XYZ file of N, CA, C and O in Angstrom:
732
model
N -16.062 -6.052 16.107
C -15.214 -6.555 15.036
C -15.410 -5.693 13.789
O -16.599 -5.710 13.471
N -14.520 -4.799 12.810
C -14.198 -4.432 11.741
C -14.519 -5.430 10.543
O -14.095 -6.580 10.431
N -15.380 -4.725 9.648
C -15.520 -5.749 8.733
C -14.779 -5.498 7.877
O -14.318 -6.554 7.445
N -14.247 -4.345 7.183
C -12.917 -4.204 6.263
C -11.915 -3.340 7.312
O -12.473 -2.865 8.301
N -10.177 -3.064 7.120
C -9.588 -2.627 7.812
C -9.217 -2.024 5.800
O -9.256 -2.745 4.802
N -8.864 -0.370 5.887
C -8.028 -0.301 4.170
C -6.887 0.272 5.185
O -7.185 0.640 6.321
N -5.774 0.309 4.761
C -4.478 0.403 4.717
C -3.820 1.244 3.563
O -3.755 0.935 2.373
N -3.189 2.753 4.388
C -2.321 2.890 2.830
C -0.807 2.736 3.521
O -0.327 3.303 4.502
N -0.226 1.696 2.569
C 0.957 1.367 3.096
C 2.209 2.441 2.296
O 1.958 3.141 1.314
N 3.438 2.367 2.918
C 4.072 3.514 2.344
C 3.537 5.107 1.557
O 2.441 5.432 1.099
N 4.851 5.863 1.655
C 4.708 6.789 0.583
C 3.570 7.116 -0.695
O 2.860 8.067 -1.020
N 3.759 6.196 -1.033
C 2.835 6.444 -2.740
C 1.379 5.430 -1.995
O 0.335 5.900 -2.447
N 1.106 4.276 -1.060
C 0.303 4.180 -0.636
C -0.428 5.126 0.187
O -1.593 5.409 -0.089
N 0.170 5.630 1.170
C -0.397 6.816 1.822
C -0.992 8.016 0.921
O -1.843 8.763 1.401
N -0.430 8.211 -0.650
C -1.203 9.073 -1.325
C -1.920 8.360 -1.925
O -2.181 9.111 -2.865
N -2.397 7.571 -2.098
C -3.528 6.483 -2.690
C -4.709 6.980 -1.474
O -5.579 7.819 -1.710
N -4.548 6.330 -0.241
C -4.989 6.468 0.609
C -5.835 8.176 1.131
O -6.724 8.419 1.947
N -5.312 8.748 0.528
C -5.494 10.152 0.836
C -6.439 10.304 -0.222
O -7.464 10.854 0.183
N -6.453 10.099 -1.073
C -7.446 10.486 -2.333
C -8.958 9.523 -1.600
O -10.103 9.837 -1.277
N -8.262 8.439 -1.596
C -9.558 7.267 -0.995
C -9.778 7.981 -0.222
O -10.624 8.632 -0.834
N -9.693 8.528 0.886
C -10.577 8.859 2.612
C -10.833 10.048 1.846
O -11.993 10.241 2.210
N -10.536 11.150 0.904
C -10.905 12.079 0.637
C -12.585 12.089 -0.207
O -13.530 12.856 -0.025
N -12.496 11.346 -0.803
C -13.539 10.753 -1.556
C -14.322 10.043 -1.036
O -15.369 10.662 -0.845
N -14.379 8.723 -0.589
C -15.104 7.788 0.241
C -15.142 8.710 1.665
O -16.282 9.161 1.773
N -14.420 9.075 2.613
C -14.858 9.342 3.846
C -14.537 8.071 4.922
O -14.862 7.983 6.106
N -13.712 7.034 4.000
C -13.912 5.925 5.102
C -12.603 6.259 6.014
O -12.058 7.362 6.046
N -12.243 5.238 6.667
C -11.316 5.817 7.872
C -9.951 4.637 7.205
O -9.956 3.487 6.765
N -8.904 5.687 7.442
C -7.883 4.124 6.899
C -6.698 4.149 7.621
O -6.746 5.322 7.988
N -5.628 3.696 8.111
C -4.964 3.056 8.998
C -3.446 3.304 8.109
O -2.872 2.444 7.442
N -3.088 4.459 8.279
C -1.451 4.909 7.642
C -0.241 3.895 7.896
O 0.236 3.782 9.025
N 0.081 3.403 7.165
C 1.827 2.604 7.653
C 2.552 2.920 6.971
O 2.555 2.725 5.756
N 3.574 3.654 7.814
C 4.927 3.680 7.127
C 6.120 3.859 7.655
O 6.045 3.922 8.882
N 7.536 4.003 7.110
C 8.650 4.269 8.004
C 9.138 5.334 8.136
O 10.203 5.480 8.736
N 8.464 6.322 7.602
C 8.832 8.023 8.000
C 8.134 8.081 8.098
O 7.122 7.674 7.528
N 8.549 9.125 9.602
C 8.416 9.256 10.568
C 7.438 10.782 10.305
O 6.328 11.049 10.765
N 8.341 11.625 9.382
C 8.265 13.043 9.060
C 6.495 12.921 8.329
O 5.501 13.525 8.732
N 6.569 12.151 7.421
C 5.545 11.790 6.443
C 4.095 11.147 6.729
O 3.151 11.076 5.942
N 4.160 10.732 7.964
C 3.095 10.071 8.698
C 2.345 11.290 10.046
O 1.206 11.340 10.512
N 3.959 12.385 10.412
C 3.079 13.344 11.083
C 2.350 14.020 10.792
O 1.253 14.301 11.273
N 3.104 14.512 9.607
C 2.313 15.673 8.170
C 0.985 15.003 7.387
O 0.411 15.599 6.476
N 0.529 13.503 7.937
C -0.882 12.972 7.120
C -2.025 13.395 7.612
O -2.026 13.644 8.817
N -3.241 13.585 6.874
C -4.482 13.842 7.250
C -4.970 12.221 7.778
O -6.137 11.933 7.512
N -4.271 11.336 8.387
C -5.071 10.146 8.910
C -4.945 10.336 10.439
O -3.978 10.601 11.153
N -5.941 10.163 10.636
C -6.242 9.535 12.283
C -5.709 8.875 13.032
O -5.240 9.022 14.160
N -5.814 7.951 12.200
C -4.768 6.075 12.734
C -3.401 5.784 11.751
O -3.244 5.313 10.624
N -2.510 6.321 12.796
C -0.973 5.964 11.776
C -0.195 4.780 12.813
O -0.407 4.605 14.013
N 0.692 4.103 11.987
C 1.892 3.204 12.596
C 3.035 3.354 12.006
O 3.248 3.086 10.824
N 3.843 3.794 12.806
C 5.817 3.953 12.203
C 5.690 2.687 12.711
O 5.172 2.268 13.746
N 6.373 2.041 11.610
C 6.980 1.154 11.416
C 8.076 0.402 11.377
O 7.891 0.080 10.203
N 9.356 -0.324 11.736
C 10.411 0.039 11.720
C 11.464 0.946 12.522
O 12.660 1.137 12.303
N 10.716 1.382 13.407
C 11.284 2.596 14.350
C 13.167 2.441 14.102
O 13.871 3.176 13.411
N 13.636 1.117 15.007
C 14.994 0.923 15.155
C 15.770 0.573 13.679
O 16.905 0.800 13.258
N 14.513 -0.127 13.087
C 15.663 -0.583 11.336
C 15.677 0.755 10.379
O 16.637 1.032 9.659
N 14.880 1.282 10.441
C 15.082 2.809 9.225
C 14.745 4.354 10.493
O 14.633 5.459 9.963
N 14.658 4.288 11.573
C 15.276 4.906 12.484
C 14.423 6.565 12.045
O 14.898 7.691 12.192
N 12.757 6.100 11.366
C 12.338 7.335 11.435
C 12.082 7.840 9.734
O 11.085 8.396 9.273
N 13.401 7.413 8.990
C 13.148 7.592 7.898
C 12.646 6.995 6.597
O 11.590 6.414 6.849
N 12.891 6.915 5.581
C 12.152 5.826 4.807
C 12.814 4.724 4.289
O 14.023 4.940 4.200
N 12.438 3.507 3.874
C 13.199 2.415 4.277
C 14.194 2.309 3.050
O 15.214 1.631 3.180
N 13.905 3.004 1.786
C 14.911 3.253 0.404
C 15.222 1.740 0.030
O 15.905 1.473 -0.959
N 14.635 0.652 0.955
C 15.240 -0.839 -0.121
C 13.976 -1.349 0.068
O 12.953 -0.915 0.597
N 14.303 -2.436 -0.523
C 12.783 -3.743 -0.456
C 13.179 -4.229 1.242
O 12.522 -4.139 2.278
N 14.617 -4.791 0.942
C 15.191 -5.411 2.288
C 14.484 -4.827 3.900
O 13.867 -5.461 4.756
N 14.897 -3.341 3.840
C 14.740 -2.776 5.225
C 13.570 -2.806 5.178
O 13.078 -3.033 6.284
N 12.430 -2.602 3.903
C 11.351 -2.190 4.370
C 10.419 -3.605 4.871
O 9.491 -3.562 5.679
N 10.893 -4.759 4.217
C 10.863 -6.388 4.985
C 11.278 -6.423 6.688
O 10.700 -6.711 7.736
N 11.951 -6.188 6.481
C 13.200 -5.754 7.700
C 11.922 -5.195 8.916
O 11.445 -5.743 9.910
N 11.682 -3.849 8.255
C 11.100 -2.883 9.303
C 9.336 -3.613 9.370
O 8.827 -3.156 10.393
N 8.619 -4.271 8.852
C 7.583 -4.740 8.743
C 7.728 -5.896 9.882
O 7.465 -5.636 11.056
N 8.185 -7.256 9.448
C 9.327 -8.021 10.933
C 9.400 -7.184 12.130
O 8.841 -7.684 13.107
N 10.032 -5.852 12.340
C 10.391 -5.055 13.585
C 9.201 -5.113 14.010
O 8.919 -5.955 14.861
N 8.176 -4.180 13.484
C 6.815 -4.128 14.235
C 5.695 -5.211 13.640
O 5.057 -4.680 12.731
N 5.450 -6.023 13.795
C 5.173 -7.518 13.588
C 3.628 -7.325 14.687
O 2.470 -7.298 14.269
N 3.991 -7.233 15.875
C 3.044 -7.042 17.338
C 2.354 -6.221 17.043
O 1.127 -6.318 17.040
N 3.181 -4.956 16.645
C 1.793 -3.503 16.645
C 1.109 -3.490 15.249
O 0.328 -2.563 15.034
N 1.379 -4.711 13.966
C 0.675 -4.612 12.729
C -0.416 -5.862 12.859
O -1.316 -6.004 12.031
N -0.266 -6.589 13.788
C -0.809 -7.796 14.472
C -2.320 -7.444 15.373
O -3.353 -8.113 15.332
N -2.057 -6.138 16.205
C -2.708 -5.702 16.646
C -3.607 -4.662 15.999
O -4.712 -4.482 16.510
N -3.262 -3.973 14.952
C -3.704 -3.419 14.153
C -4.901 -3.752 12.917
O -5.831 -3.022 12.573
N -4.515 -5.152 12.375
C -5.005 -6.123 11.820
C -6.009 -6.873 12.104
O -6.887 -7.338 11.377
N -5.766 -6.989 13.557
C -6.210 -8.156 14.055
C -8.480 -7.567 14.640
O -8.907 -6.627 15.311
N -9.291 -8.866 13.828
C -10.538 -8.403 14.217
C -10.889 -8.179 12.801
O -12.101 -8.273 12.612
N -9.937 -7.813 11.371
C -10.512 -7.210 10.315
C -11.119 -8.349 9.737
O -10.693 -9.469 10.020
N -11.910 -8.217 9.085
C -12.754 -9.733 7.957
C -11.645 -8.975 6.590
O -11.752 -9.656 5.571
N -10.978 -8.151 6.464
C -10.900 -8.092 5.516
C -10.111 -7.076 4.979
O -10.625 -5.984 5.225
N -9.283 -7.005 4.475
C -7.989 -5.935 4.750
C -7.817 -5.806 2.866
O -7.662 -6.680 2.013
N -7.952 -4.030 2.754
C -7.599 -3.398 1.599
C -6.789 -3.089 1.357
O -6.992 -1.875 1.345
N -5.607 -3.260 1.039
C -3.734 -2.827 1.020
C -3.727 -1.928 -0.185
O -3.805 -2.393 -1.323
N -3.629 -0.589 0.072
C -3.125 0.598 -0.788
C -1.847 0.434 -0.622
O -1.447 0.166 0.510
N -0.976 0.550 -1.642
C 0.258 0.488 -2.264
C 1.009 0.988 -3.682
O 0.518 1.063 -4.808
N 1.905 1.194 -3.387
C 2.708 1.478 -4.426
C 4.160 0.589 -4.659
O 5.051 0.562 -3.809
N 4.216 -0.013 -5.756
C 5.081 -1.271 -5.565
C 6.170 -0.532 -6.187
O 5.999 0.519 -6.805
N 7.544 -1.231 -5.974
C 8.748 -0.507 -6.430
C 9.596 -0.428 -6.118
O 10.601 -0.981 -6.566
N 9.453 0.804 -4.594
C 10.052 1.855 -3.799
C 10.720 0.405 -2.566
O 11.278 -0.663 -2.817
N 10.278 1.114 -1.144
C 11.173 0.261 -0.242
C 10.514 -0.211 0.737
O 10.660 -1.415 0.950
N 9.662 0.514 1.566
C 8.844 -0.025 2.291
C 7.286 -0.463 1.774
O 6.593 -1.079 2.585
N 6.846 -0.219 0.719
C 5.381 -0.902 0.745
C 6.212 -2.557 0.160
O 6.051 -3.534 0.891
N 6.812 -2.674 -0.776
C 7.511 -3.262 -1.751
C 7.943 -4.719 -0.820
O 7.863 -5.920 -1.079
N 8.422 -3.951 0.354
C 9.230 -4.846 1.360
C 7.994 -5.471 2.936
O 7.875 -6.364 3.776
N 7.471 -4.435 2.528
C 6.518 -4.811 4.063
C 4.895 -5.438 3.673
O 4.115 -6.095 4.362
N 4.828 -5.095 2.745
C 3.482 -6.051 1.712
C 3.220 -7.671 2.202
O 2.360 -8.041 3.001
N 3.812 -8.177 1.778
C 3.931 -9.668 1.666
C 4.320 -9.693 3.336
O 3.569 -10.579 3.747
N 4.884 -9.328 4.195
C 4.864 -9.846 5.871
C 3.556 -8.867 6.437
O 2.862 -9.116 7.422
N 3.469 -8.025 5.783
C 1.498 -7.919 6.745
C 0.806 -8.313 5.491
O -0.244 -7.694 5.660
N 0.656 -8.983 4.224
C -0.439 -9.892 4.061
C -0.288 -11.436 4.328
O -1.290 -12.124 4.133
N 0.718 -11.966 4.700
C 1.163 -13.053 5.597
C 0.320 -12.827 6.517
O -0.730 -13.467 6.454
N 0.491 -11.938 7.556
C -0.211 -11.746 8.741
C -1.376 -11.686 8.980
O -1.968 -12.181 9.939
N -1.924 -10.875 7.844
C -3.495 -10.967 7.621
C -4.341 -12.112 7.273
O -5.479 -12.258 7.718
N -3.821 -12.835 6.550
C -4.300 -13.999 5.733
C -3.574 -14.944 7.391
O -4.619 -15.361 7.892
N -2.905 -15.208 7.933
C -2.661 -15.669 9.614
C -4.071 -15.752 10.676
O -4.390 -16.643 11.463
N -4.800 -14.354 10.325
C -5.126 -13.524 11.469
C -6.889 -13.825 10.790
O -7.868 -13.674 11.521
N -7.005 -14.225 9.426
C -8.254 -14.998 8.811
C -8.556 -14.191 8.129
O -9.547 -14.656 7.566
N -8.387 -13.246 7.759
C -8.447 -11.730 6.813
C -8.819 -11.799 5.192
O -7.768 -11.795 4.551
N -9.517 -11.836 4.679
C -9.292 -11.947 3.077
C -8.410 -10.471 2.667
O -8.298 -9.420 3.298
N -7.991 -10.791 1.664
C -6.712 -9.816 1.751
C -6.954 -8.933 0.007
O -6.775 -9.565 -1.034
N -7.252 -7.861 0.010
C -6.938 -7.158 -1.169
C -5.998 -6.183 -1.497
O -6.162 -5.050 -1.044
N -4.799 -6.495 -2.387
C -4.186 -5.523 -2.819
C -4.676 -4.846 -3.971
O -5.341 -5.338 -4.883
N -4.250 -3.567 -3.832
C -4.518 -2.422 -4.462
C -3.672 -1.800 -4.448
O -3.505 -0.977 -3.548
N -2.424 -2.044 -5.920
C -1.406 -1.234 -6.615
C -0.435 -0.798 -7.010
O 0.300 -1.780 -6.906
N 0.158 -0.027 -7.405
C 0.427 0.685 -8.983
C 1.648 0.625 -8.715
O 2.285 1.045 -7.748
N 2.077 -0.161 -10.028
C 2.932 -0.490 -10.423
C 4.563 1.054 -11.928
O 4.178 1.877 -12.758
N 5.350 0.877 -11.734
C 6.053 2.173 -11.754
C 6.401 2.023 -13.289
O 6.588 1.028 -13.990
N 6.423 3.811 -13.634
C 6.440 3.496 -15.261
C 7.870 2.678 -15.945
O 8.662 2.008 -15.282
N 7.953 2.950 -17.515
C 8.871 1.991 -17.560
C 10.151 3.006 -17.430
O 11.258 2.469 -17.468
N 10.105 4.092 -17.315
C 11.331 4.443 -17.335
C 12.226 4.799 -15.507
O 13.306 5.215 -15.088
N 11.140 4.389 -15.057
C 11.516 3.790 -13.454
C 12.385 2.400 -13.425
O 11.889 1.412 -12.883
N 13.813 2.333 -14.070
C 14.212 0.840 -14.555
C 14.002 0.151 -12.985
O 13.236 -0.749 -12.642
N 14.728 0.728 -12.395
C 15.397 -0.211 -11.063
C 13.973 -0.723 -10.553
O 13.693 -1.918 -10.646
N 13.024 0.255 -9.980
C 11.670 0.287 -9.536
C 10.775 -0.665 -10.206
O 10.402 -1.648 -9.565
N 10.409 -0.507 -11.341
C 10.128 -1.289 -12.099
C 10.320 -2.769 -11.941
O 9.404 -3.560 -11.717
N 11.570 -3.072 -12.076
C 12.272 -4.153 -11.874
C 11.470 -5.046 -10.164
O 10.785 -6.069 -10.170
N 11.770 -4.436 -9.246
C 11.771 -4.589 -7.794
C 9.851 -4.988 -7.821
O 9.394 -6.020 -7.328
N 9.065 -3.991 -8.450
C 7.448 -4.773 -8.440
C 7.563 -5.500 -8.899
O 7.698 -6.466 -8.148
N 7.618 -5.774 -10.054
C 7.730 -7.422 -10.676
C 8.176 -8.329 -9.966
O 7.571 -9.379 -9.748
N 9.447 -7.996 -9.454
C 9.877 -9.323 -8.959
C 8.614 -9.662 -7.489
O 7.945 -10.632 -7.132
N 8.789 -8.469 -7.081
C 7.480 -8.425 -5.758
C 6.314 -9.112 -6.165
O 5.763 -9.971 -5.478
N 5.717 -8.517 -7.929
C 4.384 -8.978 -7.636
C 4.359 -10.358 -8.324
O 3.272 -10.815 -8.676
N 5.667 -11.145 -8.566
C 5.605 -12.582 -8.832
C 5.306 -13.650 -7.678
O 4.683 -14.701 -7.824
N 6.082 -12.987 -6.083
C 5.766 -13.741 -5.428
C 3.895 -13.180 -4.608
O 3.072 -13.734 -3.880
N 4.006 -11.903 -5.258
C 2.926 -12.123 -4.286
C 1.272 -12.723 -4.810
O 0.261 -13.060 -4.195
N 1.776 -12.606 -6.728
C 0.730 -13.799 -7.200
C 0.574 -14.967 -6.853
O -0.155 -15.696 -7.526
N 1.302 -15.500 -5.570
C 1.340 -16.909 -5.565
C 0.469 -16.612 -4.250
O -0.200 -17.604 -3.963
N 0.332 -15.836 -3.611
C -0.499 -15.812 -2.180
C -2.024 -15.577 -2.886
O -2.287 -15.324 -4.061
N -3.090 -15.789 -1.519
C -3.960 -16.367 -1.907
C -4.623 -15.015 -1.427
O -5.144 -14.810 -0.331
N -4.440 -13.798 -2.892
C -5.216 -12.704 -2.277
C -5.837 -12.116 -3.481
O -5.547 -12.740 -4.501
N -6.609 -11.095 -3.659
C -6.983 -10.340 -4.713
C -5.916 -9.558 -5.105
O -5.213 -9.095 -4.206
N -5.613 -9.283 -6.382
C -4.705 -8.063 -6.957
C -5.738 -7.100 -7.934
O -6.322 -7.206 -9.012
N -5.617 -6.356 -7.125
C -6.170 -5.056 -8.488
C -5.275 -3.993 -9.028
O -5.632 -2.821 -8.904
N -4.279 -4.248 -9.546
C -3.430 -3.727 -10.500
C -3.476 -2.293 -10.901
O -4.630 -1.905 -11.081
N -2.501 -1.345 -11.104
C -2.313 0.120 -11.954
C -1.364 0.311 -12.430
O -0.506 1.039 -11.930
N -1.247 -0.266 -13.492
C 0.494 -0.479 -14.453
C 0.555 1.356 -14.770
O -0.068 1.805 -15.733
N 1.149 2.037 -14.095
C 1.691 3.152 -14.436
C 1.875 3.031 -16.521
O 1.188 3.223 -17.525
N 3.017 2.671 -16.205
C 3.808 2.067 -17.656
C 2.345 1.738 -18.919
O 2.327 2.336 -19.995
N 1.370 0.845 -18.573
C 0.851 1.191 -19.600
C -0.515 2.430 -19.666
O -0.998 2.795 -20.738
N -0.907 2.867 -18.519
C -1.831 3.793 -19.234
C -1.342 5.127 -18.805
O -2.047 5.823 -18.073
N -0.306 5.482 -19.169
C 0.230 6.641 -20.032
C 0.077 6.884 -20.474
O 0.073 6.020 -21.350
N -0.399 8.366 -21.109
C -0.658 8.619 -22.451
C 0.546 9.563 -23.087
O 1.112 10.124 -22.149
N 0.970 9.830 -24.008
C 1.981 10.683 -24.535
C 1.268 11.818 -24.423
O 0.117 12.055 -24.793
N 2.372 12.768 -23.664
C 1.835 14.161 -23.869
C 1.251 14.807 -22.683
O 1.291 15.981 -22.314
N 0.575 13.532 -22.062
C -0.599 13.635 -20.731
C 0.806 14.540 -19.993
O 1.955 14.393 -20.408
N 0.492 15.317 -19.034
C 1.213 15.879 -17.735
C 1.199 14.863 -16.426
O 0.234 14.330 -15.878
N 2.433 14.793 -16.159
C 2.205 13.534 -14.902
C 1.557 14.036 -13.550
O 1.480 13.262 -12.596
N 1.144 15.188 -13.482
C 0.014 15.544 -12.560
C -1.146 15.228 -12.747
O -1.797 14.945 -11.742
N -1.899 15.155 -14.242
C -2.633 14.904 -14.774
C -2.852 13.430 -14.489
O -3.884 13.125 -13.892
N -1.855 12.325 -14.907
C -1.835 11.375 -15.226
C -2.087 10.855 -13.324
O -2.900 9.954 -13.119
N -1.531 11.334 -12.401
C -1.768 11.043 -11.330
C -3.304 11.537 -10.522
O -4.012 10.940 -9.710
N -3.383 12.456 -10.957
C -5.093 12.774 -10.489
C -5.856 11.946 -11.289
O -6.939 11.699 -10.759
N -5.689 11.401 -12.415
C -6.852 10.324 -12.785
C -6.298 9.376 -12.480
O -7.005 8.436 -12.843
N -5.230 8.941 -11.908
C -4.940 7.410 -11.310
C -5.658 7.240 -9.939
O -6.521 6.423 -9.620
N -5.118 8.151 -9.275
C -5.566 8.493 -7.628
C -7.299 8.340 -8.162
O -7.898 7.367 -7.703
N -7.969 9.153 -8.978
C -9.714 8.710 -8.944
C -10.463 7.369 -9.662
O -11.611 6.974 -9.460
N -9.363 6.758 -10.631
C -9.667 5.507 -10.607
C -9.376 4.500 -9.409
O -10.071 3.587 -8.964
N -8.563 4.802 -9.166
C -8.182 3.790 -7.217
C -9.435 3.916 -6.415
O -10.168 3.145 -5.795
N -9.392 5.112 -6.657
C -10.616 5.221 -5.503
C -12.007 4.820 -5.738
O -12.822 4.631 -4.835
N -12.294 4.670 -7.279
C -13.351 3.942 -7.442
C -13.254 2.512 -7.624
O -14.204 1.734 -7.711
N -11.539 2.124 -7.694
C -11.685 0.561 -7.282
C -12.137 -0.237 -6.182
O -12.861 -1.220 -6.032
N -11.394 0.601 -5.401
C -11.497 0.984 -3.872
C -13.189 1.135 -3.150
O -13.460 0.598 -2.076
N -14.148 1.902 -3.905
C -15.375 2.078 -3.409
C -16.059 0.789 -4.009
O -17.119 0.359 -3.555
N -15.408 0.220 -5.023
C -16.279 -1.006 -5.520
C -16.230 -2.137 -4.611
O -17.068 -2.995 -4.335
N -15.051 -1.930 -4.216
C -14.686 -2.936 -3.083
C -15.363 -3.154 -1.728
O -15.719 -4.216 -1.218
N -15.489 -1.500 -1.110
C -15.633 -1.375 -0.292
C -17.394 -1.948 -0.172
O -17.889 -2.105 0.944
N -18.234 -2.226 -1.491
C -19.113 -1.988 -1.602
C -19.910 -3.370 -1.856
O -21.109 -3.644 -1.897
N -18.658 -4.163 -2.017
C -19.006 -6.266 -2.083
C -19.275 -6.868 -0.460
O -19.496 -8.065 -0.274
């Protein structure tokens, strides 16, 4: 039995995820719905997701990426299943972490899992995106999990370079992430 399972879910999770295994060394479990983006990862353990609803590519709504999470239900079940404890790297916003979040921490929290999310939320001039976490992370304050938060939007700095601003996001995650890993 697995005593934590971490997860980088989607796109911007999978680069969360990449900084984490780069740093920590731990092993983490890729999900996503491209197809292209999951061959090209340095992880070990990947799951396409969605195969028939986004058909390979990325899920571009909240909907499909709900949608495509539902599709493979069995193989995130099986994936899950055995963890005490599941770390969800994410990036809220976009289409598939946004959409497939809340039906594999359903599943986890199902499956007896304590459940931690982990993340980052899109700046403000991301309107639509923006918009879509919030509404996401209203319902998913109501589930019975940890949130450890990265408001893009507020620690910005003027001026900072958004490469910049992303290499110290990616090494604060990862020391959220090792604190975690470390309770």
């Amino acid at each position: 039995m697995r005593k934590t399972l971490v997860m980088g879910l989607g796109g911007a999770g999978m680069n969360i995820a990449s900084r984490v295994k780069q740093e920590l060394g731990c092993d983490v479990l890729a999900v996503n719905t491209n197809a292209e983006t999951l061959a090209n990862s340095p992880f070990d353990q990947r799951l396409q997701i969605g195969i028939s609803t986004c058909e390979g590519k990325p899920a571009q709504s909240v909907h499909r990426g709900q949608l495509a999470a539902e599709e493979s239900l069995e193989d995130l079940r099986y994936s899950i299943r055995g963890a005490d404890r599941l770390i969800l790297l994410a990036g809220l916003g976009g289409g598939t972490a946004t959409g497939a979040a809340p039906v594999i921490i359903d599943l986890a929290l199902e499956l007896g899992s304590k459940v931690t999310l982990v993340a980052t939320l899109p700046f403000e001039f991301e309107k639509p995106q923006r918009a879509a976490a919030q509404e996401a992370l209203t319902k998913l304050e109501k589930k019975n999990i940890e949130l450890v938060l990265h408001d893009h939007a507020k620690a910005m700095q003027p001026g900072k370079a958004l490469t910049d601003y992303y290499n110290q996001a990616s090494a604060d995650i990862a020391a959220d992430v090792e604190k975690l890993l470390a309770k």
